[in-house]
Amino acid sequence: VASPLVASLLMPRANWYDHLGRPNYQTVIPTEFGDWVDTGDIENVLVTPEQVDIVKTIYTQTLSRTYLHKPTGRRIMVSVAHGLDQTYPHQMHWPAVCYPAQGFQIESIAADRIAIGTRQLDVARMTVSKGPFEEQVTYWMRIGDHVTRGSLQLNLARIRLGLRGYVADGLLFVVSEVSADGRASDLLQNQFIADLVSAVTPAAQAALVGQAFP
């Protein structure tokens, strides 16, 4: 008798997305900042046409942009997907799953950190290939107020928010460049991410990298 009662009392009833102020990522992420400008070209690395129905089920917002680095002329692709409810049936898909589903081969994957001022952002790095082309990918997933880069961290973040009475939302942020030079691409992507996070308001930072960003 007690178990169902306790389970009911502990069941999350509020959405973390409401706590964030229901951000619209089309406006949260500026089209121009620092040395970067949106080219207007759309490069969606998260989905293929065959996956549209799945995307509509899991994600409440998606965004794809290509940014030009004005000093060098190099291009960075950005894909963002937001899911309102990160309970198990609606859980977001990691890039390590999405890329192979589109015919890419994963060459390497590793954890890393990016310095943003005096703070550190946990990310994952991935090199993928498709035919003669290599793509260098950096990504993280914000679950509620924490950034995660793997399933264990994701589940812990979801549990922490659940104990506070919130249903966790999730944001997947993917940055990539078509390049065979992984080190040079990592450095440019570091600069892009640091410039973006530094350019937006604290509320927008919370929507991108969480309130627990150290």
Tab-separated table of C-alpha atoms in Angstrom:
chain	number	residue	atom	x	y	z
A	1	VAL	CA	0.000	0.000	0.000
A	2	ALA	CA	2.803	2.392	0.949
A	3	SER	CA	4.861	1.822	-2.215
A	4	PRO	CA	2.324	3.194	-4.728
A	5	LEU	CA	1.649	6.135	-2.416
A	6	VAL	CA	5.356	7.003	-2.140
A	7	ALA	CA	5.826	6.540	-5.887
A	8	SER	CA	2.925	8.894	-6.548
A	9	LEU	CA	4.303	11.512	-4.175
A	10	LEU	CA	7.760	11.342	-5.774
A	11	MET	CA	6.490	11.465	-9.367
A	12	PRO	CA	7.771	14.637	-11.105
A	13	ARG	CA	4.942	16.987	-12.022
A	14	ALA	CA	6.665	20.155	-13.283
A	15	ASN	CA	8.627	20.611	-16.514
A	16	TRP	CA	12.177	21.944	-16.362
A	17	TYR	CA	11.513	23.617	-19.707
A	18	ASP	CA	8.984	25.874	-17.963
A	19	HIS	CA	11.621	26.640	-15.315
A	20	LEU	CA	13.902	27.862	-18.121
A	21	GLY	CA	11.198	30.164	-19.453
A	22	ARG	CA	10.337	28.008	-22.498
A	23	PRO	CA	13.211	29.286	-24.692
A	24	ASN	CA	12.877	29.408	-28.476
A	25	TYR	CA	16.218	28.229	-29.848
A	26	GLN	CA	15.753	30.067	-33.126
A	27	THR	CA	16.163	33.282	-31.123
A	28	VAL	CA	18.339	31.966	-28.262
A	29	ILE	CA	21.150	31.230	-30.733
A	30	PRO	CA	22.096	34.427	-32.598
A	31	THR	CA	22.635	34.384	-36.345
A	32	GLU	CA	25.693	36.626	-35.984
A	33	PHE	CA	28.204	37.077	-33.174
A	34	GLY	CA	31.910	37.824	-33.004
A	35	ASP	CA	33.604	36.572	-36.175
A	36	TRP	CA	30.698	34.275	-37.048
A	37	VAL	CA	27.710	34.780	-39.344
A	38	ASP	CA	24.922	32.427	-40.428
A	39	THR	CA	25.245	31.749	-44.161
A	40	GLY	CA	21.601	30.760	-44.558
A	41	ASP	CA	22.620	27.297	-45.767
A	42	ILE	CA	20.909	24.426	-43.943
A	43	GLU	CA	22.953	21.342	-43.130
A	44	ASN	CA	20.952	18.951	-40.967
A	45	VAL	CA	23.259	16.259	-39.570
A	46	LEU	CA	20.699	14.915	-37.122
A	47	VAL	CA	18.037	13.453	-39.357
A	48	THR	CA	17.337	11.990	-42.768
A	49	PRO	CA	13.947	12.128	-44.533
A	50	GLU	CA	13.286	8.574	-43.389
A	51	GLN	CA	13.595	9.681	-39.769
A	52	VAL	CA	11.117	12.574	-39.893
A	53	ASP	CA	8.355	10.737	-38.024
A	54	ILE	CA	10.780	9.749	-35.242
A	55	VAL	CA	12.038	13.316	-34.985
A	56	LYS	CA	8.507	14.686	-34.613
A	57	THR	CA	7.865	12.193	-31.808
A	58	ILE	CA	11.048	12.880	-29.823
A	59	TYR	CA	11.936	16.510	-30.504
A	60	THR	CA	9.908	19.634	-29.861
A	61	GLN	CA	12.378	21.975	-31.592
A	62	THR	CA	15.130	21.471	-34.166
A	63	LEU	CA	17.531	23.958	-35.703
A	64	SER	CA	20.223	23.618	-38.373
A	65	ARG	CA	22.594	26.368	-39.464
A	66	THR	CA	25.945	26.826	-41.154
A	67	TYR	CA	28.186	29.577	-39.800
A	68	LEU	CA	30.975	31.265	-41.737
A	69	HIS	CA	34.159	32.133	-39.846
A	70	LYS	CA	34.867	35.494	-41.469
A	71	PRO	CA	38.663	35.622	-40.878
A	72	THR	CA	39.321	32.202	-42.471
A	73	GLY	CA	36.312	31.468	-44.666
A	74	ARG	CA	35.835	28.099	-42.985
A	75	ARG	CA	32.331	26.808	-42.261
A	76	ILE	CA	30.959	25.264	-39.097
A	77	MET	CA	27.704	23.307	-39.145
A	78	VAL	CA	25.407	23.477	-36.126
A	79	SER	CA	22.477	21.196	-35.361
A	80	VAL	CA	20.318	21.603	-32.273
A	81	ALA	CA	17.474	19.377	-31.119
A	82	HIS	CA	15.332	19.958	-28.054
A	83	GLY	CA	13.049	17.449	-26.383
A	84	LEU	CA	10.546	18.628	-23.789
A	85	ASP	CA	10.286	15.286	-21.975
A	86	GLN	CA	13.339	13.075	-21.361
A	87	THR	CA	11.524	10.159	-19.778
A	88	TYR	CA	12.591	6.872	-21.348
A	89	PRO	CA	10.107	6.596	-24.279
A	90	HIS	CA	11.023	10.117	-25.460
A	91	GLN	CA	14.755	10.011	-24.822
A	92	MET	CA	16.950	11.841	-27.324
A	93	HIS	CA	19.297	9.962	-29.641
A	94	TRP	CA	23.053	10.370	-29.290
A	95	PRO	CA	25.085	11.351	-32.396
A	96	ALA	CA	26.935	8.030	-32.081
A	97	VAL	CA	23.578	6.468	-33.047
A	98	CYS	CA	22.363	9.098	-35.529
A	99	TYR	CA	25.478	9.261	-37.703
A	100	PRO	CA	25.777	5.514	-38.423
A	101	ALA	CA	22.045	5.494	-39.226
A	102	GLN	CA	22.871	7.893	-42.076
A	103	GLY	CA	25.709	5.808	-43.446
A	104	PHE	CA	28.638	7.366	-41.585
A	105	GLN	CA	31.375	5.278	-40.041
A	106	ILE	CA	32.650	6.319	-36.614
A	107	GLU	CA	36.445	6.488	-36.701
A	108	SER	CA	36.967	7.685	-33.125
A	109	ILE	CA	35.076	9.053	-30.137
A	110	ALA	CA	36.444	10.530	-26.905
A	111	ALA	CA	35.572	12.808	-23.990
A	112	ASP	CA	37.033	16.310	-23.851
A	113	ARG	CA	36.617	19.696	-22.190
A	114	ILE	CA	36.405	23.189	-23.660
A	115	ALA	CA	37.573	26.261	-21.761
A	116	ILE	CA	35.053	29.114	-21.770
A	117	GLY	CA	36.689	31.891	-19.819
A	118	THR	CA	37.479	30.404	-16.419
A	119	ARG	CA	34.871	27.647	-16.835
A	120	GLN	CA	34.967	24.203	-18.427
A	121	LEU	CA	32.348	22.601	-20.662
A	122	ASP	CA	32.282	18.802	-20.911
A	123	VAL	CA	31.894	17.628	-24.511
A	124	ALA	CA	32.398	14.547	-26.658
A	125	ARG	CA	34.531	14.515	-29.802
A	126	MET	CA	33.844	12.242	-32.711
A	127	THR	CA	35.455	11.709	-36.111
A	128	VAL	CA	33.178	10.178	-38.727
A	129	SER	CA	33.700	9.330	-42.379
A	130	LYS	CA	31.527	8.739	-45.404
A	131	GLY	CA	33.303	7.819	-48.615
A	132	PRO	CA	36.260	10.182	-49.114
A	133	PHE	CA	34.980	12.777	-46.622
A	134	GLU	CA	35.792	13.105	-42.927
A	135	GLU	CA	33.758	15.161	-40.492
A	136	GLN	CA	34.958	16.344	-37.096
A	137	VAL	CA	32.113	16.513	-34.575
A	138	THR	CA	31.780	18.037	-31.114
A	139	TYR	CA	28.619	17.594	-29.090
A	140	TRP	CA	27.008	17.699	-25.666
A	141	MET	CA	23.560	17.074	-24.264
A	142	ARG	CA	21.970	19.308	-21.639
A	143	ILE	CA	19.579	17.378	-19.420
A	144	GLY	CA	17.732	19.793	-17.142
A	145	ASP	CA	20.445	21.890	-15.546
A	146	HIS	CA	23.440	19.617	-16.262
A	147	VAL	CA	25.570	18.956	-19.332
A	148	THR	CA	26.090	15.277	-20.107
A	149	ARG	CA	28.151	13.409	-22.680
A	150	GLY	CA	27.081	9.826	-21.997
A	151	SER	CA	24.177	7.666	-20.876
A	152	LEU	CA	25.292	7.361	-17.237
A	153	GLN	CA	25.549	11.117	-16.769
A	154	LEU	CA	22.219	11.533	-18.552
A	155	ASN	CA	20.427	9.141	-16.211
A	156	LEU	CA	21.972	10.699	-13.099
A	157	ALA	CA	20.921	14.183	-14.217
A	158	ARG	CA	17.410	12.941	-14.908
A	159	ILE	CA	17.182	11.326	-11.460
A	160	ARG	CA	18.459	14.471	-9.726
A	161	LEU	CA	15.776	16.591	-11.358
A	162	GLY	CA	13.110	13.953	-10.726
A	163	LEU	CA	13.862	14.038	-7.004
A	164	ARG	CA	13.337	17.793	-7.140
A	165	GLY	CA	9.928	17.274	-8.770
A	166	TYR	CA	10.860	18.113	-12.367
A	167	VAL	CA	10.541	16.208	-15.635
A	168	ALA	CA	13.882	16.802	-17.354
A	169	ASP	CA	14.009	18.337	-20.795
A	170	GLY	CA	16.962	17.688	-23.094
A	171	LEU	CA	18.991	19.700	-25.582
A	172	LEU	CA	21.410	18.068	-28.010
A	173	PHE	CA	23.975	20.514	-29.420
A	174	VAL	CA	26.152	19.317	-32.312
A	175	VAL	CA	28.953	21.307	-33.951
A	176	SER	CA	30.895	19.901	-36.892
A	177	GLU	CA	33.221	20.673	-39.781
A	178	VAL	CA	34.075	18.693	-42.879
A	179	SER	CA	37.823	18.352	-42.420
A	180	ALA	CA	40.519	15.686	-42.321
A	181	ASP	CA	42.538	17.721	-39.799
A	182	GLY	CA	40.997	16.792	-36.465
A	183	ARG	CA	43.223	18.984	-34.292
A	184	ALA	CA	42.719	22.144	-36.353
A	185	SER	CA	38.989	21.531	-36.536
A	186	ASP	CA	38.746	20.954	-32.784
A	187	LEU	CA	40.429	24.303	-32.161
A	188	LEU	CA	38.060	26.150	-34.495
A	189	GLN	CA	35.032	24.436	-32.955
A	190	ASN	CA	36.328	25.347	-29.482
A	191	GLN	CA	36.457	28.966	-30.573
A	192	PHE	CA	32.955	28.826	-32.041
A	193	ILE	CA	31.443	27.306	-28.892
A	194	ALA	CA	33.282	29.679	-26.540
A	195	ASP	CA	32.322	32.703	-28.644
A	196	LEU	CA	28.674	31.606	-28.747
A	197	VAL	CA	28.288	30.893	-25.026
A	198	SER	CA	30.082	34.131	-24.136
A	199	ALA	CA	27.932	36.181	-26.526
A	200	VAL	CA	24.501	35.232	-25.143
A	201	THR	CA	22.666	36.274	-21.980
A	202	PRO	CA	22.817	34.246	-18.743
A	203	ALA	CA	19.285	32.985	-19.441
A	204	ALA	CA	20.365	31.807	-22.882
A	205	GLN	CA	23.462	30.182	-21.370
A	206	ALA	CA	21.201	28.210	-19.029
A	207	ALA	CA	19.172	27.057	-22.029
A	208	LEU	CA	22.326	25.934	-23.856
A	209	VAL	CA	24.658	24.562	-21.175
A	210	GLY	CA	22.561	24.460	-18.015
A	211	GLN	CA	22.536	26.318	-14.731
A	212	ALA	CA	25.062	23.890	-13.281
A	213	PHE	CA	27.699	25.078	-15.782
A	214	PRO	CA	30.736	25.633	-13.482
